[in-house]
XYZ file of C-alpha atoms in Angstrom:
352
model
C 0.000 0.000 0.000
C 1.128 3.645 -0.518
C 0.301 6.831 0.008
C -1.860 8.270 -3.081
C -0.215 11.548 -5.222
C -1.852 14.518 -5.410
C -3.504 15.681 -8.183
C -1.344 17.658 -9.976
C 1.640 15.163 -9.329
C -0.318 12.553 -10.945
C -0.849 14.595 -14.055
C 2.682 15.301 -14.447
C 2.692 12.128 -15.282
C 1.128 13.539 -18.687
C 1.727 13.117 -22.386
C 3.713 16.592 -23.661
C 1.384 18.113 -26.750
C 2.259 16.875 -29.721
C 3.975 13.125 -27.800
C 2.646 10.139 -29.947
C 1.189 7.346 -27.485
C 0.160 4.239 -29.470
C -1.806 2.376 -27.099
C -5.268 0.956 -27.712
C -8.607 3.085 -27.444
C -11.242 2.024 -25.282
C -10.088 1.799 -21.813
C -12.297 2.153 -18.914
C -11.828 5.151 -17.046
C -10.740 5.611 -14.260
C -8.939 2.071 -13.311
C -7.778 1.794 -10.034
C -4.222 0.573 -9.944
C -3.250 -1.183 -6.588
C -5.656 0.184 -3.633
C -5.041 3.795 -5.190
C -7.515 6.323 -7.570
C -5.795 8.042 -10.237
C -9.134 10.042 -11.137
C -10.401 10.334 -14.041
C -7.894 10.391 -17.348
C -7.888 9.981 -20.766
C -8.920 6.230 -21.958
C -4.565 6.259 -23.470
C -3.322 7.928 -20.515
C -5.060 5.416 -17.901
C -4.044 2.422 -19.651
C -0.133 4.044 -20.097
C 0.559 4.203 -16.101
C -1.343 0.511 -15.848
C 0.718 -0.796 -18.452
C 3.948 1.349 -16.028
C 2.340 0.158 -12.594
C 2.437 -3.305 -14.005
C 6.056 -3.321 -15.209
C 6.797 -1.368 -11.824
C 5.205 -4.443 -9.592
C 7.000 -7.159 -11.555
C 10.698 -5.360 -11.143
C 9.388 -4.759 -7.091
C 8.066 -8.189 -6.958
C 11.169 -9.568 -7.976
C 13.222 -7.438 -5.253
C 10.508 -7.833 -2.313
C 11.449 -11.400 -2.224
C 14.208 -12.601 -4.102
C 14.105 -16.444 -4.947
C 11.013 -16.627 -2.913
C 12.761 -15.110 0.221
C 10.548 -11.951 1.989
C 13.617 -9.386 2.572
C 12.177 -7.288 5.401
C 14.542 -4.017 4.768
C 12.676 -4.198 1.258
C 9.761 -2.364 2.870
C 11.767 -0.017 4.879
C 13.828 0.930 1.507
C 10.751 1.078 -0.978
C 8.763 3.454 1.562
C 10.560 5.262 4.104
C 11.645 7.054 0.782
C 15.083 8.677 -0.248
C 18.242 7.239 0.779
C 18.846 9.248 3.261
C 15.567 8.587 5.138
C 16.493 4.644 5.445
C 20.259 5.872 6.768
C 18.145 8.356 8.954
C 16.549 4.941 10.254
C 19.216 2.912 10.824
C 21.131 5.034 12.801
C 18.356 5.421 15.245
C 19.622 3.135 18.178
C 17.204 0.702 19.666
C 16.573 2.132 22.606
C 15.191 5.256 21.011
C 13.411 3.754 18.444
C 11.567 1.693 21.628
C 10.959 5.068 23.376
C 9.554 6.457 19.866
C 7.385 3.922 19.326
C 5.807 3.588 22.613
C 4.786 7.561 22.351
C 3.351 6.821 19.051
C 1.202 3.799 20.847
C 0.044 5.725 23.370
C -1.081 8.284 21.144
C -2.988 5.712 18.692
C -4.648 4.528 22.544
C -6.913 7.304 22.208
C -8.687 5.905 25.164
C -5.568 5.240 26.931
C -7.316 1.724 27.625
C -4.115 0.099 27.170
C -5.097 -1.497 23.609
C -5.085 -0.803 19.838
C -8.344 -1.482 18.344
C -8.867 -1.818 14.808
C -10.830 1.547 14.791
C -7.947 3.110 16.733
C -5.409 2.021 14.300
C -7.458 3.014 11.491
C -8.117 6.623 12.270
C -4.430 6.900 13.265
C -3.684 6.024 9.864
C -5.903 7.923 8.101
C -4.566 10.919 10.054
C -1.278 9.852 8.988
C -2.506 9.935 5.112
C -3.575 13.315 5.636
C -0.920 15.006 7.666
C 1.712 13.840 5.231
C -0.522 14.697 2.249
C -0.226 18.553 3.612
C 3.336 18.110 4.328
C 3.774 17.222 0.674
C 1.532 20.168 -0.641
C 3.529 23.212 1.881
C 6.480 22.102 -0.010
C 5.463 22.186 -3.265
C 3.819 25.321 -2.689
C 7.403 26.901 -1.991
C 8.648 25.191 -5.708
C 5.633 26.600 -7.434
C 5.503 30.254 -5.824
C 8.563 31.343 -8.456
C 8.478 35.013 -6.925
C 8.265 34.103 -3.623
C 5.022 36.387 -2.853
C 2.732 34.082 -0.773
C 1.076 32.478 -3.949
C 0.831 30.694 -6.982
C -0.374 31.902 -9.850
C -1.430 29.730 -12.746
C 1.474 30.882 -14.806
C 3.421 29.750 -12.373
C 1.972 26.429 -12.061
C 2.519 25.590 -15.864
C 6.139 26.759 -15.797
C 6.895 24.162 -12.367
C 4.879 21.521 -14.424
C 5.303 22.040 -17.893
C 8.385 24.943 -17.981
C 6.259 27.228 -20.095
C 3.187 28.815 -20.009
C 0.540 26.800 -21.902
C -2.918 28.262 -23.421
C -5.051 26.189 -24.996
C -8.593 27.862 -26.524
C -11.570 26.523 -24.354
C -14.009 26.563 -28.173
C -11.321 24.923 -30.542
C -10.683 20.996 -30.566
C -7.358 19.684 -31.949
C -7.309 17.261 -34.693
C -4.604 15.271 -32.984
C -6.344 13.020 -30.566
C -3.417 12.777 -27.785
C -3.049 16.472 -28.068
C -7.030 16.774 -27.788
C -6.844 14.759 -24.785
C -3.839 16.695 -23.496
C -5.779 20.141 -24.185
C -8.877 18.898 -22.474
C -7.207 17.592 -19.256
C -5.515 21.187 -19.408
C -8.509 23.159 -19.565
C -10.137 20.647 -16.350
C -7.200 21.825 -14.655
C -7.769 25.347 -14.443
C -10.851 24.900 -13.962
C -10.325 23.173 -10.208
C -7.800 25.747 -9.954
C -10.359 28.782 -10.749
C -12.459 26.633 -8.051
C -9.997 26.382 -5.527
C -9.161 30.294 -5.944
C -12.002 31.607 -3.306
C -11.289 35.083 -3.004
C -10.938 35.567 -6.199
C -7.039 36.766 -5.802
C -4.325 36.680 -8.889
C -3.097 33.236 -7.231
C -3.357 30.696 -4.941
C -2.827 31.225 -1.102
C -1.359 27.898 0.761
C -4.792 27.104 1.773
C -6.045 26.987 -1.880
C -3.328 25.388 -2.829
C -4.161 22.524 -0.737
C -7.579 22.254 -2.179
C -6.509 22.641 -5.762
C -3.456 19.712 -4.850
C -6.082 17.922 -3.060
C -9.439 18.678 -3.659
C -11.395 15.243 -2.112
C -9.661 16.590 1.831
C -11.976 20.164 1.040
C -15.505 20.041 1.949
C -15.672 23.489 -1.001
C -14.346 21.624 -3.236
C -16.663 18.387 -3.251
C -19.528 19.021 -5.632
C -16.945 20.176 -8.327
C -15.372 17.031 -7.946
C -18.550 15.040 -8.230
C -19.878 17.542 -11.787
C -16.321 16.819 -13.078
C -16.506 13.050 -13.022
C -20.394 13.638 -14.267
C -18.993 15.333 -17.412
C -16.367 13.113 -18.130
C -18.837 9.855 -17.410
C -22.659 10.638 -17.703
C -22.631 10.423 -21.780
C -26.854 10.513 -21.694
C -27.141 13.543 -18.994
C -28.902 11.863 -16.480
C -27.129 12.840 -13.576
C -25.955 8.877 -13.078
C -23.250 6.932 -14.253
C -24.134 3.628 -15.766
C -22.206 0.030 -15.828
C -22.177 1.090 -19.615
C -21.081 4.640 -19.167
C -18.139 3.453 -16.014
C -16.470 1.372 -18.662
C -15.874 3.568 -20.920
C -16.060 2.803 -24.909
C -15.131 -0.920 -24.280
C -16.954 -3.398 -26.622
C -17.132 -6.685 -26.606
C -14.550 -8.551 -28.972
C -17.382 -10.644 -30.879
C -14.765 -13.217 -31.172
C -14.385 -13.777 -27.454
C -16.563 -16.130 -25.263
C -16.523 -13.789 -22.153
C -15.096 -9.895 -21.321
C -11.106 -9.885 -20.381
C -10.540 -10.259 -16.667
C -9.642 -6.628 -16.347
C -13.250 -6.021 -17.362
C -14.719 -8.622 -14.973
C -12.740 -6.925 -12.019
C -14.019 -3.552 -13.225
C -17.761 -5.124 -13.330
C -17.039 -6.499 -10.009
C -16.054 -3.338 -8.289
C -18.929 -1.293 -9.609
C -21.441 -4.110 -8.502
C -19.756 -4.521 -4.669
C -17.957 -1.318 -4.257
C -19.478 1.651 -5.043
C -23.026 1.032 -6.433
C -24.406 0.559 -2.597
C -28.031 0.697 -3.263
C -27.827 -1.910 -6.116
C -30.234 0.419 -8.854
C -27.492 -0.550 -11.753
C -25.705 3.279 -11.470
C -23.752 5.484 -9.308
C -25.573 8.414 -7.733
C -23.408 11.648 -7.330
C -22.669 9.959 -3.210
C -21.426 7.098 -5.134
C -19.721 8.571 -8.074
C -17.051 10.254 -5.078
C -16.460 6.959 -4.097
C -15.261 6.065 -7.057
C -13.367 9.370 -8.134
C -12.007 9.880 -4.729
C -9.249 8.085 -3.404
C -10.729 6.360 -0.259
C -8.276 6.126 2.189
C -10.919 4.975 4.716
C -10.739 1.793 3.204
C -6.865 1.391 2.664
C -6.633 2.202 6.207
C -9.296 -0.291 7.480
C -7.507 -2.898 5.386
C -4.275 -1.991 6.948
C -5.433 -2.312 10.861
C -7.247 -5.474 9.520
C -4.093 -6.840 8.367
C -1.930 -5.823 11.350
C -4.215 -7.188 13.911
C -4.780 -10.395 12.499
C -0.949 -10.817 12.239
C 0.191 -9.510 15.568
C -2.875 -10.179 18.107
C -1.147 -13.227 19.728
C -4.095 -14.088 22.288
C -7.141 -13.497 19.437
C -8.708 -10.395 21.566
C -8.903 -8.648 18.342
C -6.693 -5.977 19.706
C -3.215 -5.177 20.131
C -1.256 -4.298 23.325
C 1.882 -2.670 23.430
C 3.964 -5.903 24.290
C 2.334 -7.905 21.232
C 3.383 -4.796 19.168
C 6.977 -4.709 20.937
C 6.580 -8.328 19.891
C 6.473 -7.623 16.729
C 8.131 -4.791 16.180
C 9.322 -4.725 12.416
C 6.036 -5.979 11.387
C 4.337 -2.723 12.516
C 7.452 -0.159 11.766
C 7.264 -1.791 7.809
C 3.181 -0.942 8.255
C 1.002 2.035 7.395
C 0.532 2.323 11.265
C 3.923 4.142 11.500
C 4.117 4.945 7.677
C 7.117 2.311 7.389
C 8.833 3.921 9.936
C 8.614 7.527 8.967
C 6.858 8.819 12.363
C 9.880 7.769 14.433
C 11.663 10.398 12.242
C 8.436 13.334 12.743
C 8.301 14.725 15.974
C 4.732 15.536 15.180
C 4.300 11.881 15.654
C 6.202 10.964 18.738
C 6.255 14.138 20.537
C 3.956 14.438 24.163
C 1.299 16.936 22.082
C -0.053 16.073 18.670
């Protein structure tokens, strides 16, 4: 599991104008790659970073557990981050790291009952997704804010992501189709970032920033979210999004006996995870399910998985010796993001 990008870091991910990208048409939009969203994206785009994230798990795969073997250090290396963040970690002597993660316990005890329940654990680390997630956005706000005056303007946000200003015209389509698609994810941008501007101002403040970055942790910013993913999804105007309309312009091959299984796990997670009242489409409640990372989940999965591998006496709930117990386990887990918090005194210090 991992952390999801913001917004704008996952669309630097983009296609320059003008890049050819032969990849097949027809992908459903939006996939979801691993446990994270990466929104809504052109049908060439989206199937580009699976084809990457795929290529990506087989090299990790292969170093997670060479011949078979689980190397532990793996997950400190892969997700503490830079280099200098695992070195950071090692030199931390034992006795520390003990004192650092018995602050963090007690602070994930938010009934100082002694025990980590799975709801416990769960908020913790959806606090954790969001702290860091703001972390991330103050310092890109510095990168972005090229005169240093408090904000960013959107000239300033092409030249950090694209090193020029870009202007496409809102009324006139490109005949290219991966420059079309490029032009049209351009224009959705400013859009959110006209959105996120509230006071109207020549830029960004850090606050709006942070709702522009990451729109789904703003309550202002919700119902553009939801009328995006209705114009990129709800083809008849409705107001819904279909089974037909969530996958996209996929067809049948009339060849085949049944869909490809990336199509039958699409199905599958329409039918049991976001279309909750069963009517055969996503409301606009349901549609931000879909378009919204939900780290809810990720982090209920996460306690889940940590309590059913360190509660040694099946209480369903973890004490600080069965954690002690098992220390790696929960320093290479969400719970501490892999270790991180022992380096972030926001984490271990007496007040949070």
């Amino acid at each position: 599991m991992q952390r999801r990008p913001s917004v704008a870091a996952r669309e630097a991910r983009l296609p320059s104008p003008g890049s050819a990208c032969l990849l097949p048409r027809g992908f459903p939009r939006p996939p979801r790659i691993g446990a994270m969203r990466l929104g809504p994206r052109p049908a060439a785009l989206g199937l580009l970073l699976l084809y990457a994230a795929v290529a990506g798990a087989s090299k990790a795969e292969e170093l997670h557990y060479p011949q078979g073997e689980h190397r532990a250090d793996y997950d400190r290396e892969a997700l503490l981050g830079v280099q200098e963040d695992v070195d950071e970690y090692v030199k931390l002597g034992h006795e520390e790291q003990q004192r650092r993660l018995q602050s963090i316990i007690k602070k994930i005890d938010s009934d100082s009952d002694g025990f980590l329940t799975e709801s416990e654990l769960s908020q913790w680390i959806q606090m954790s997704f969001k702290h860091y997630a703001m972390q991330e956005a103050k310092q890109q706000f510095v990168e972005y804010d090229k005169n240093s005056d408090g904000t960013v303007t959107w000239d300033e946000y092409n030249i950090q992501m694209y090193d020029r200003v870009i202007d496409f015209d809102e009324n006139t389509a490109l005949d290219d189709t991966e420059e079309e698609s490029f032009r049209q994810l351009h224009l959705k941008d400013k859009k959110r970032f006209e959105k996120a501007n509230q006071d109207s101002g020549p830029g960004l403040i850090l606050e709006e920033f942070i709702a522009f970055e990451h729109p789904e942790e703003v309550d202002y910013m919700t119902e553009f979210v939801i009328q995006e993913a209705l114009e990129e999804h709800d083809k008849n105007g409705d107001g819904f999004v279909s089974l037909e309309e969530f996958l996209g312009d996929y067809r049948r091959d009339p060849t085949a006996n049944e869909d490809p299984e990336w199509i039958l796990v699409e199905k599958d997670r329409f039918v049991n995870d976001y279309d909750k009242d069963n009517d055969g489409r996503l409301d606009p409640q349901e549609l931000l399910s879909w378009v919204v990372p939900n780290n809810q989940g990720i982090a209920q999965e996460e306690a889940l998985h940590l309590i059913d591998e360190m509660d040694l006496n099946g209480d369903k709930k973890l004490s600080e010796e069965e954690i002690l117990e098992n220390q790696d386990l929960f320093l290479t887990s969400e719970a501490t993001d892999y270790g991180r918090q022992l380096h972030d005194a926001y984490f271990y210090h007496d007040e949070l």
